[in-house]
mmCIF file with all atom_site columns, C-alpha atoms and ligand atoms in Angstrom:
data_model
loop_
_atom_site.group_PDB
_atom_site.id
_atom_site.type_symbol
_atom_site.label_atom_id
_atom_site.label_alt_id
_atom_site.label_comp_id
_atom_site.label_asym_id
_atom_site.label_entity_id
_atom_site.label_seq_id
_atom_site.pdbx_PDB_ins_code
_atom_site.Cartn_x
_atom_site.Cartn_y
_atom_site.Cartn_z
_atom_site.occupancy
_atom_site.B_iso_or_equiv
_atom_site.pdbx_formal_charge
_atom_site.auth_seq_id
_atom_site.auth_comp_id
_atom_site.auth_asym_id
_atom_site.auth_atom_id
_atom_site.pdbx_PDB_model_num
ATOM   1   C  CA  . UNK M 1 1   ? -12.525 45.910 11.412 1.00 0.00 ? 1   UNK M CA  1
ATOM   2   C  CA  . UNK M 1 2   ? -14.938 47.540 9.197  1.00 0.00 ? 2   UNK M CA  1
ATOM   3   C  CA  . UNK M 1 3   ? -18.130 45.978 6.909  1.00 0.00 ? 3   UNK M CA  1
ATOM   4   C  CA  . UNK M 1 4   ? -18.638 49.376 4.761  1.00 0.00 ? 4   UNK M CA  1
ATOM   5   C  CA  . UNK M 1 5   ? -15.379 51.320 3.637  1.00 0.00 ? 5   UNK M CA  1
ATOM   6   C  CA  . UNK M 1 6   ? -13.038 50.637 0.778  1.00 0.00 ? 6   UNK M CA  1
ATOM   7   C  CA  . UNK M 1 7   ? -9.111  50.562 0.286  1.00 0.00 ? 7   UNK M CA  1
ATOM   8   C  CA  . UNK M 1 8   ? -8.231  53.682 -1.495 1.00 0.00 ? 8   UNK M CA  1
ATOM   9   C  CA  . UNK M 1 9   ? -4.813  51.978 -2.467 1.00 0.00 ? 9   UNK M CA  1
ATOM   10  C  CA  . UNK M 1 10  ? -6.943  49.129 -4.298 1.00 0.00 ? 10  UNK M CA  1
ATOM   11  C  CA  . UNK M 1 11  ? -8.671  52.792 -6.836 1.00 0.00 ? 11  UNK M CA  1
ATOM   12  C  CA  . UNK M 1 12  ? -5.188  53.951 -8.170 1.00 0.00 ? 12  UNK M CA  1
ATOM   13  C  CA  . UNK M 1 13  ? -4.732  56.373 -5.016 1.00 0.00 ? 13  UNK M CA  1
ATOM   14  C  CA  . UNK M 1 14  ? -1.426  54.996 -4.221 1.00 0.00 ? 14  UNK M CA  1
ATOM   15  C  CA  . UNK M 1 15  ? 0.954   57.171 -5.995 1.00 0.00 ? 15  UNK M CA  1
ATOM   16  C  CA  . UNK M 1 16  ? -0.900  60.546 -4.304 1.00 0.00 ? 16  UNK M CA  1
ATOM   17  C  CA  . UNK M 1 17  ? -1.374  58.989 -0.682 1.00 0.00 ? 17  UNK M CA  1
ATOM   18  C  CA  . UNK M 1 18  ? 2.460   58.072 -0.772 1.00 0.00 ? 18  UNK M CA  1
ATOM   19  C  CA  . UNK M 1 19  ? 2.958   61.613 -1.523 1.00 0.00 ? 19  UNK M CA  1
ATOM   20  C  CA  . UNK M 1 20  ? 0.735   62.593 1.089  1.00 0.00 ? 20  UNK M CA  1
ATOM   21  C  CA  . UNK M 1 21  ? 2.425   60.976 3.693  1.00 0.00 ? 21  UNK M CA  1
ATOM   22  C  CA  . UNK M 1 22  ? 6.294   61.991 2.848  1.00 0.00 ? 22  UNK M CA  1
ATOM   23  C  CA  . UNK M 1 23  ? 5.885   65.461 2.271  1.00 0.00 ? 23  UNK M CA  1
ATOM   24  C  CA  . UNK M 1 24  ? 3.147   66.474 4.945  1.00 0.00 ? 24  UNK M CA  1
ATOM   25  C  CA  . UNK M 1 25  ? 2.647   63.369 7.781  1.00 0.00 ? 25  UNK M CA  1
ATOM   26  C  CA  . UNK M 1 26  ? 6.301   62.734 7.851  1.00 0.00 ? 26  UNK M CA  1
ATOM   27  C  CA  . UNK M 1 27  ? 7.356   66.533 8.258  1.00 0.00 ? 27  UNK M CA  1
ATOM   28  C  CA  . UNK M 1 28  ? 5.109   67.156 10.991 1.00 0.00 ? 28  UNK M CA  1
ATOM   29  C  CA  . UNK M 1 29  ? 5.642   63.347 12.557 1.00 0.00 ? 29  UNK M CA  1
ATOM   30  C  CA  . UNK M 1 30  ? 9.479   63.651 12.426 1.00 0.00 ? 30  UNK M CA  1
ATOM   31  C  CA  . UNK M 1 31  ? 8.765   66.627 15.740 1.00 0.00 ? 31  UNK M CA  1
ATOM   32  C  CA  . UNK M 1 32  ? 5.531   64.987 16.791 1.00 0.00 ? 32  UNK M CA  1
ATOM   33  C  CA  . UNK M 1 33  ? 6.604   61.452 16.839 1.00 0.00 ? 33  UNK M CA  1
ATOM   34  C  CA  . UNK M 1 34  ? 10.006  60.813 16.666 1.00 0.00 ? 34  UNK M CA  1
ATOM   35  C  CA  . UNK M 1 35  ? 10.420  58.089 19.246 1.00 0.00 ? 35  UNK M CA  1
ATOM   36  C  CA  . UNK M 1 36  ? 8.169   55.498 16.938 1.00 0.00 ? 36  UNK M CA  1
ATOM   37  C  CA  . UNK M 1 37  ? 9.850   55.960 13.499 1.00 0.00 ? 37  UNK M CA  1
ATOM   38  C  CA  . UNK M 1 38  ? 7.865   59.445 12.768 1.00 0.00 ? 38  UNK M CA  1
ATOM   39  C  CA  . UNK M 1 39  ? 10.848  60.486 10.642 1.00 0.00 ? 39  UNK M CA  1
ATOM   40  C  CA  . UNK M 1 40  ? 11.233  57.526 8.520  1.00 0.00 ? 40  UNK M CA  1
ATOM   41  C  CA  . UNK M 1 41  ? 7.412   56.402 7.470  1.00 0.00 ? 41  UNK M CA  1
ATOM   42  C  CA  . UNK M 1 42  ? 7.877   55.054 4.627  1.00 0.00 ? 42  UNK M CA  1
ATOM   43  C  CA  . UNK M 1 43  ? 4.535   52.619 3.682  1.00 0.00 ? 43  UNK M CA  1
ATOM   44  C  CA  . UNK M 1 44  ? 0.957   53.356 3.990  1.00 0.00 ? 44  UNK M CA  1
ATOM   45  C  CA  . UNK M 1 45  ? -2.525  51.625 3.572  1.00 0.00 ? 45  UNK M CA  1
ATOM   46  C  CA  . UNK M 1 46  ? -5.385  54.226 2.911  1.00 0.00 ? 46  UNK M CA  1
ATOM   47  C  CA  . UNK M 1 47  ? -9.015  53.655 3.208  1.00 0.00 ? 47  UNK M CA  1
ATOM   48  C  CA  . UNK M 1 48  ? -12.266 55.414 3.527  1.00 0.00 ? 48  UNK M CA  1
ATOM   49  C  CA  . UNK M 1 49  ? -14.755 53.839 6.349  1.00 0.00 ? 49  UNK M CA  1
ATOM   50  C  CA  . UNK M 1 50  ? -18.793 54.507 6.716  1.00 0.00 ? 50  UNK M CA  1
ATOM   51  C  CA  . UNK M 1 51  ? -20.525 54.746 9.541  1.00 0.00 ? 51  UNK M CA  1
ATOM   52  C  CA  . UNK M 1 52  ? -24.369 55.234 10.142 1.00 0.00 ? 52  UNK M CA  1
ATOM   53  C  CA  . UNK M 1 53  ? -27.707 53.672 11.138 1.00 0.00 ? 53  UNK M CA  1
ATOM   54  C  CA  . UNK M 1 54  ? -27.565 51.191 8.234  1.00 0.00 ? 54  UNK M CA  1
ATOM   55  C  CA  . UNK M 1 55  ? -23.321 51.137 8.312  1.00 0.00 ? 55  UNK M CA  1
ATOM   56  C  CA  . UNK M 1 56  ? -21.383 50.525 10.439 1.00 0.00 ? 56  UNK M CA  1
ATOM   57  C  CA  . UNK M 1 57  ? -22.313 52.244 14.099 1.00 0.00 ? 57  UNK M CA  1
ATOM   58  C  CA  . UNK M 1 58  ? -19.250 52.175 15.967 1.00 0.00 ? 58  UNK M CA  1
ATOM   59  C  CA  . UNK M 1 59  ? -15.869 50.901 16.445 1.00 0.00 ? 59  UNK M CA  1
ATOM   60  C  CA  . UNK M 1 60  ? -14.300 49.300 19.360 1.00 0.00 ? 60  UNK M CA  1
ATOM   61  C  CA  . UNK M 1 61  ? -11.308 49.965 21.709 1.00 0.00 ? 61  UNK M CA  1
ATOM   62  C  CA  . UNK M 1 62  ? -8.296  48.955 19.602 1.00 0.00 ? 62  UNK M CA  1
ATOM   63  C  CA  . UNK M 1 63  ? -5.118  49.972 17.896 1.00 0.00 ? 63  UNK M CA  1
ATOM   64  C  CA  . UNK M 1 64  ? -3.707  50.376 14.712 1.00 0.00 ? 64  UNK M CA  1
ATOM   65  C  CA  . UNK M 1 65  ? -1.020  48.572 12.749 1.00 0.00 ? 65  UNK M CA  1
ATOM   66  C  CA  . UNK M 1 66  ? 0.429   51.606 12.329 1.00 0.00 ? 66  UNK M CA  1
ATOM   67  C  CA  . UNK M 1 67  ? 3.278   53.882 13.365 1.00 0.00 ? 67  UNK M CA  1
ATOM   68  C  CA  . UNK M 1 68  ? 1.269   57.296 12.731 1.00 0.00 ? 68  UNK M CA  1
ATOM   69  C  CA  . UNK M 1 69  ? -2.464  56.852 11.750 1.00 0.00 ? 69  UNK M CA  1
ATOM   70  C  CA  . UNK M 1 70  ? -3.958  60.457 10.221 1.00 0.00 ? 70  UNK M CA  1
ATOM   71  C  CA  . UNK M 1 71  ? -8.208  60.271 10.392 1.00 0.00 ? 71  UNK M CA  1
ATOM   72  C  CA  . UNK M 1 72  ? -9.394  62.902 8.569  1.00 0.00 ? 72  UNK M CA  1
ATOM   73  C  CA  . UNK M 1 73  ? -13.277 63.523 8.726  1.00 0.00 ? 73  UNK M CA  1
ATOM   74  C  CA  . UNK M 1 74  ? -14.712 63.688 5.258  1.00 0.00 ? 74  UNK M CA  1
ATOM   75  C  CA  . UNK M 1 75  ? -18.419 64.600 6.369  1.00 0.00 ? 75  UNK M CA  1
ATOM   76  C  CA  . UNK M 1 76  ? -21.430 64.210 5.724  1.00 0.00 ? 76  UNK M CA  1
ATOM   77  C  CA  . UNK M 1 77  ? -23.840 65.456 8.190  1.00 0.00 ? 77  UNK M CA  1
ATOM   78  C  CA  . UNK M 1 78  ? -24.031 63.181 11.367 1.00 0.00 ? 78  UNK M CA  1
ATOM   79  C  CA  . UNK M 1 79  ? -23.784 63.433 15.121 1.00 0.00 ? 79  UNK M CA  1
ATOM   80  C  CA  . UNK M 1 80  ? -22.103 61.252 17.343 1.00 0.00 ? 80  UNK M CA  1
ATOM   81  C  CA  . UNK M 1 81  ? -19.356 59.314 16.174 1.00 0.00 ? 81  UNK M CA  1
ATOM   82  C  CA  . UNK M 1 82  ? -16.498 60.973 18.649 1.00 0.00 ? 82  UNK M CA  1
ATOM   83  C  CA  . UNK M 1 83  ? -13.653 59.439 19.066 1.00 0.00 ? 83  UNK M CA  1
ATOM   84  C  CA  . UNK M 1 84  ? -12.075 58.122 22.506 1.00 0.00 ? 84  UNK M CA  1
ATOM   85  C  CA  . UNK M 1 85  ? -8.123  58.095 22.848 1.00 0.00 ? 85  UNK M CA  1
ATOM   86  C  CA  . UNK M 1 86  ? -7.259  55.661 26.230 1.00 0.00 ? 86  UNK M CA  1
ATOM   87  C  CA  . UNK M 1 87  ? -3.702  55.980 26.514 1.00 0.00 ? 87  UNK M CA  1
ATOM   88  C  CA  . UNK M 1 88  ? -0.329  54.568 24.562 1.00 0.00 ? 88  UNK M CA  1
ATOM   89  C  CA  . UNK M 1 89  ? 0.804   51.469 25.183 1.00 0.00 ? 89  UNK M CA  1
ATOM   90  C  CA  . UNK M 1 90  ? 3.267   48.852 23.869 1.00 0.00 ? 90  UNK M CA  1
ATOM   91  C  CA  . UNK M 1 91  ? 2.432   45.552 22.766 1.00 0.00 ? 91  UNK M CA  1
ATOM   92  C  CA  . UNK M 1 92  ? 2.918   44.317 26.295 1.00 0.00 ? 92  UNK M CA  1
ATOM   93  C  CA  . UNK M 1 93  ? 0.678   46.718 27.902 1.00 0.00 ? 93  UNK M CA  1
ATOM   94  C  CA  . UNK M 1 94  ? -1.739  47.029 25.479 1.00 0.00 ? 94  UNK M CA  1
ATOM   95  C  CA  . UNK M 1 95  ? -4.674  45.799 28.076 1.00 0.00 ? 95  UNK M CA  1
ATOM   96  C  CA  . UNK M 1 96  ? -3.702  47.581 30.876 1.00 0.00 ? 96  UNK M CA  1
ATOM   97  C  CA  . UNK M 1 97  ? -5.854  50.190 33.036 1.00 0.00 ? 97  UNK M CA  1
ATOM   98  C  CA  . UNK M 1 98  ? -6.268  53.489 32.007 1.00 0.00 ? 98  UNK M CA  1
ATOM   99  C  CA  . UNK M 1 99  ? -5.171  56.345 33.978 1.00 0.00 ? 99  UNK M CA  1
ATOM   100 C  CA  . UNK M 1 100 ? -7.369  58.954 34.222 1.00 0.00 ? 100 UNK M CA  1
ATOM   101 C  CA  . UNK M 1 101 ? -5.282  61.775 32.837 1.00 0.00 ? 101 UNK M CA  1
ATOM   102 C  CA  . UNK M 1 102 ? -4.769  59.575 29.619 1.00 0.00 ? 102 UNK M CA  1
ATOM   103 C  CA  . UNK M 1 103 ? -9.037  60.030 29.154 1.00 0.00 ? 103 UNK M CA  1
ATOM   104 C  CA  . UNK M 1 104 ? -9.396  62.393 25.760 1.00 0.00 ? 104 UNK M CA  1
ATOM   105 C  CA  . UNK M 1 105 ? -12.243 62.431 23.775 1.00 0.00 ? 105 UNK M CA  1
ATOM   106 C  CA  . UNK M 1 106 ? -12.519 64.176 20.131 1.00 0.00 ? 106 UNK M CA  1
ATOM   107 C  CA  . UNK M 1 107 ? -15.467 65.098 17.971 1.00 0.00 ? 107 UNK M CA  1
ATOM   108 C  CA  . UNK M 1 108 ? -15.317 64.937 14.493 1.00 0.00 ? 108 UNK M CA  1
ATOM   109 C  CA  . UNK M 1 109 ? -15.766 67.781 12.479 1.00 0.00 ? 109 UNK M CA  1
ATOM   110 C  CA  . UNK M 1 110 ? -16.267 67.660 8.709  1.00 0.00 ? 110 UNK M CA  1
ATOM   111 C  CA  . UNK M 1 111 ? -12.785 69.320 7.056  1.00 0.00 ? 111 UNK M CA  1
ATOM   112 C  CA  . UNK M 1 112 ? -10.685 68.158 10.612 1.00 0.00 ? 112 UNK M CA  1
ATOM   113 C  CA  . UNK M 1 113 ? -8.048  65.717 10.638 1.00 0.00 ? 113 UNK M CA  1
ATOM   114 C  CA  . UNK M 1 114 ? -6.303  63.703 13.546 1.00 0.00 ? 114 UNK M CA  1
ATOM   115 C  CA  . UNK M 1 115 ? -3.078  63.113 13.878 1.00 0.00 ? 115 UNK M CA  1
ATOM   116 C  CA  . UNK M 1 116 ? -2.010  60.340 16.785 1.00 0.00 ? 116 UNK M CA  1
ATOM   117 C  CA  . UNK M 1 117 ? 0.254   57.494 17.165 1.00 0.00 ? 117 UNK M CA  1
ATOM   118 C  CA  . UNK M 1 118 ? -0.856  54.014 16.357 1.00 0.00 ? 118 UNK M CA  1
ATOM   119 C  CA  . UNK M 1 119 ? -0.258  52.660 19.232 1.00 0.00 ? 119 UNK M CA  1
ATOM   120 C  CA  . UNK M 1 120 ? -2.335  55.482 21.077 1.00 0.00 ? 120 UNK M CA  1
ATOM   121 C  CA  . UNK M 1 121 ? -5.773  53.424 22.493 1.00 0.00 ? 121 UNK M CA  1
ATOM   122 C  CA  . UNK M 1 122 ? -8.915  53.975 20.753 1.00 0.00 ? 122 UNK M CA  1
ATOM   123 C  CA  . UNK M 1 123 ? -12.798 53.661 19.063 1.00 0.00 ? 123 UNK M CA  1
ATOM   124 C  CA  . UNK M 1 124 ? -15.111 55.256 17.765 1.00 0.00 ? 124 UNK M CA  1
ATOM   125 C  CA  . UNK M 1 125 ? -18.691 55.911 19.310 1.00 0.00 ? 125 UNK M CA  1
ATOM   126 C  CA  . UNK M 1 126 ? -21.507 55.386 17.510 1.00 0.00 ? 126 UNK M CA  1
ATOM   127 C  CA  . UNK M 1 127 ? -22.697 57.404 14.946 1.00 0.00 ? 127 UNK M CA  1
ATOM   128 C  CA  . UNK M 1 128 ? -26.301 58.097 16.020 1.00 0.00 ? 128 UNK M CA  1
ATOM   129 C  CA  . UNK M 1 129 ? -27.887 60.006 13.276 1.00 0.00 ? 129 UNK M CA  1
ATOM   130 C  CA  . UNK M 1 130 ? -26.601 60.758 9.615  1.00 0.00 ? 130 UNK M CA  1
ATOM   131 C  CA  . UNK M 1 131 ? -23.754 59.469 7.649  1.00 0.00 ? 131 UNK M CA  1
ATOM   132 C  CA  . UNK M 1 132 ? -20.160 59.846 8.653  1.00 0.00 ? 132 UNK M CA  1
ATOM   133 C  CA  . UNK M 1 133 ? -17.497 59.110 6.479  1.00 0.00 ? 133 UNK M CA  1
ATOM   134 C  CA  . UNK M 1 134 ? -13.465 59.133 7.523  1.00 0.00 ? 134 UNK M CA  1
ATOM   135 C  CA  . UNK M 1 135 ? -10.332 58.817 5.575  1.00 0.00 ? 135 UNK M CA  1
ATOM   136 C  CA  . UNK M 1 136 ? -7.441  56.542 7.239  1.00 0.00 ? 136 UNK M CA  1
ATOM   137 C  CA  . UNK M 1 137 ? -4.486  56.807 6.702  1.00 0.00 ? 137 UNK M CA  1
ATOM   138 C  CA  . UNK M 1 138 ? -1.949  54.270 8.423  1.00 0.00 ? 138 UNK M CA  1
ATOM   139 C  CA  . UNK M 1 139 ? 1.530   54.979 8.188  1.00 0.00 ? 139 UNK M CA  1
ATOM   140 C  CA  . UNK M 1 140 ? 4.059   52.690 8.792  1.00 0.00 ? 140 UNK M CA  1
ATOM   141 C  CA  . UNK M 1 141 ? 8.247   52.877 9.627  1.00 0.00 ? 141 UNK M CA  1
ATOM   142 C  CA  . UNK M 1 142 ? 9.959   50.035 8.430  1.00 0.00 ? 142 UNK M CA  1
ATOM   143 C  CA  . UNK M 1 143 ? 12.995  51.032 10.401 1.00 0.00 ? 143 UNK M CA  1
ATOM   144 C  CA  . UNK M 1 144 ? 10.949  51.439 13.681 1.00 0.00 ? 144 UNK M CA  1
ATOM   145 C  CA  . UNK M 1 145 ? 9.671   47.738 13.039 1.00 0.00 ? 145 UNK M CA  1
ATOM   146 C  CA  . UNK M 1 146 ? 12.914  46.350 12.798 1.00 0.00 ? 146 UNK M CA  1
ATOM   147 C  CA  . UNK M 1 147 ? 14.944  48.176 15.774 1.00 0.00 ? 147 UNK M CA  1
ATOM   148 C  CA  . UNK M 1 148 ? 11.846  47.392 17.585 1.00 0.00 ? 148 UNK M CA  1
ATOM   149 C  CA  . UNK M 1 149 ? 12.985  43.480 17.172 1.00 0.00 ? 149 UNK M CA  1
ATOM   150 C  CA  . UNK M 1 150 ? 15.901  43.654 18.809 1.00 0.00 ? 150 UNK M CA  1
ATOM   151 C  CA  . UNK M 1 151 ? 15.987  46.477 21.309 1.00 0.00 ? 151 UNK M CA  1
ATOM   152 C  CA  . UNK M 1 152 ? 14.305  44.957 24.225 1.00 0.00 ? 152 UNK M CA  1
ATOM   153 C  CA  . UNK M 1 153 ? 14.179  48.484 26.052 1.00 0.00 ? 153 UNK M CA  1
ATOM   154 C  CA  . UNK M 1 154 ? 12.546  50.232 23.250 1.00 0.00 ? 154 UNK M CA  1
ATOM   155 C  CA  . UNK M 1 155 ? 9.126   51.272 24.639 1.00 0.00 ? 155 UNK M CA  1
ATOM   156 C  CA  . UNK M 1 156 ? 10.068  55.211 25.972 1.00 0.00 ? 156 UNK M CA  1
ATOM   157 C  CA  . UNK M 1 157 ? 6.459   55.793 24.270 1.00 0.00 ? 157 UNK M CA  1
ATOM   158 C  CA  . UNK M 1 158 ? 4.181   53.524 25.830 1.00 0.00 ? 158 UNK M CA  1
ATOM   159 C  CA  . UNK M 1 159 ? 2.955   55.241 29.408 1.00 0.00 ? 159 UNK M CA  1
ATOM   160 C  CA  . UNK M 1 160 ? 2.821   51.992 31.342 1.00 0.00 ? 160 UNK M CA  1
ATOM   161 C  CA  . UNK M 1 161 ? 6.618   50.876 30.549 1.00 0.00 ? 161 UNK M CA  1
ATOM   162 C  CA  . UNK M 1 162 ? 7.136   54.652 31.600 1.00 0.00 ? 162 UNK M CA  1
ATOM   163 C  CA  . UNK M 1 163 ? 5.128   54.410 34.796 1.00 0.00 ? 163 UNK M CA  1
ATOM   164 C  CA  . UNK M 1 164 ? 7.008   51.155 35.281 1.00 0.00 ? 164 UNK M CA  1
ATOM   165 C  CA  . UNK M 1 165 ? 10.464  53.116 35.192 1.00 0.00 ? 165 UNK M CA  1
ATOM   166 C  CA  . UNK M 1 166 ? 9.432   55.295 37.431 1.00 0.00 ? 166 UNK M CA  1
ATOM   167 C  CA  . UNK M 1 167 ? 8.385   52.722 40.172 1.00 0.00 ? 167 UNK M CA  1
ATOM   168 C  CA  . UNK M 1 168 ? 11.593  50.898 39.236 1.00 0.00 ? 168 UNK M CA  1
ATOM   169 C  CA  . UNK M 1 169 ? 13.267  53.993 40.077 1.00 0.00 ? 169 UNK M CA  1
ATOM   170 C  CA  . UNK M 1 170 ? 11.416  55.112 43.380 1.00 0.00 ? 170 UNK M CA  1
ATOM   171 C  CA  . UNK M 1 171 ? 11.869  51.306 45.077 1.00 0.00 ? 171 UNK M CA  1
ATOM   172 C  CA  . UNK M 1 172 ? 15.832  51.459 44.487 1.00 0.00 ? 172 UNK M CA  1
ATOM   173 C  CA  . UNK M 1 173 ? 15.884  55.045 45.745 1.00 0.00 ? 173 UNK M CA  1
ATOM   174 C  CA  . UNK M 1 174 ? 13.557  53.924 48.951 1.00 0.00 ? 174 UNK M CA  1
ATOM   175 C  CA  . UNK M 1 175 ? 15.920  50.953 49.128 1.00 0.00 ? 175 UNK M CA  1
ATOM   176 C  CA  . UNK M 1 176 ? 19.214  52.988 48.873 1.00 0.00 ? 176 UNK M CA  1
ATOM   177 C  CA  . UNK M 1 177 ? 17.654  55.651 51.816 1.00 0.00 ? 177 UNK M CA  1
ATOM   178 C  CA  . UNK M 1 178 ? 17.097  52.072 53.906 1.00 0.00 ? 178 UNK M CA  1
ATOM   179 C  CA  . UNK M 1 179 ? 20.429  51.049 53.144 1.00 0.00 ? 179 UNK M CA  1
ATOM   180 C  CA  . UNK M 1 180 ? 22.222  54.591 54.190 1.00 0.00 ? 180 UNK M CA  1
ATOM   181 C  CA  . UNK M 1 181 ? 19.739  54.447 57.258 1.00 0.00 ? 181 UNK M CA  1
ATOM   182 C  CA  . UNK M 1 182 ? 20.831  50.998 58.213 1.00 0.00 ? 182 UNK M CA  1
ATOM   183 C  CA  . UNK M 1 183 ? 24.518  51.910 57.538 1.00 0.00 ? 183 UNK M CA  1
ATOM   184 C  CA  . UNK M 1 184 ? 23.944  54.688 60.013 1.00 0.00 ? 184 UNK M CA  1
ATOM   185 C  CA  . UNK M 1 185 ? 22.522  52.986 62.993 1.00 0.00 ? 185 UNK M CA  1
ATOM   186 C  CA  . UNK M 1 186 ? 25.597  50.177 62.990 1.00 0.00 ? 186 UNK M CA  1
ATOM   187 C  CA  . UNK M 1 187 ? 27.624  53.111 63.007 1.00 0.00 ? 187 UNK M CA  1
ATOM   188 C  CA  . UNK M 1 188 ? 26.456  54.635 66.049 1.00 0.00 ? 188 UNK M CA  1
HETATM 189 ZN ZN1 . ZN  B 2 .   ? 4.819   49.111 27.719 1.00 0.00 ? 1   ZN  B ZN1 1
#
């Protein structure tokens, strides 16, 4: 997705980002995150991106192929650049309209990390003066992937299968109230 950044993974960071990811982003993603797999990441791919008036500028709405994605902001001096979260959503839902509640934007800070699902909805703005420069670090759950292939029902996380429940819910309750109702008047 980007033209200037390099794959740590590809320099001999490998070893230390795996380490980085089982002993601090899968302690705190095993409370955070437990419904996609944040207990059991166990595979990363690690990259630096670049952004700027001759890198990259921005990055579109999208998601990652990852479980748990940590963005850390490795400076330099820049402004711009935030970052806009729209939402989680399955694969299934992953176009639909955003509530507005879901609307949170985030500027980066030099030092600061983020710490969100994959499949949370985002970009990035564009960077309008300086250089701003971002570590990635996409973690992935094996075991999530697979139960995800066979549990049809296995989307508690995404809001719209959520706000689907709930309208699910509400229509058989109206419909059981019509049916008492009903039962009532041939009653009488
Ligand atoms: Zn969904």
């Amino acid at each position: 997705m980007n033209t200037y950044g390099a794959v740590l993974d590809d320099f001999g960071m490998e070893t230390m980002l795996d380490k980085v990811m089982e002993e601090y982003i899968r302690t705190i993603s095993k409370v955070l995150f437990p419904e996609v797999g944040g207990s059991t990441l166990d595979a990363h791919h690690g990259f630096v991106v670049e952004y700027g008036m001759d890198r990259d500028l921005d990055l579109g709405f999208h998601v990652d192929d990852s479980e748990v994605t940590l963005n850390v902001c490795l400076g330099k001096q820049f402004s711009g650049g935030e970052l806009f979260f729209r939402g989680v959503r399955c694969e299934k839902h992953v176009n639909t309209e955003t509530q507005s509640e879901e609307i949170f934007d985030f500027s980066h800070v030099p030092g600061r990390a983020v710490l969100h699902r994959g499949r949370h909805r985002h970009g990035a703005r564009a960077t309008t003066s300086g250089n701003r420069i971002n570590l990635l670090l996409w973690c992935r759950s094996s075991v999530f992937r697979e139960l995800r292939k066979y549990q049809k029902d296995f989307s508690s996380w995404c809001a719209e299968c959520q706000r689907e429940k709930k309208e699910r819910q509400h229509q058989s309750v109206s419909a059981a109230k019509l049916e008492l109702l009903r039962g009532g008047e041939t009653a009488t």
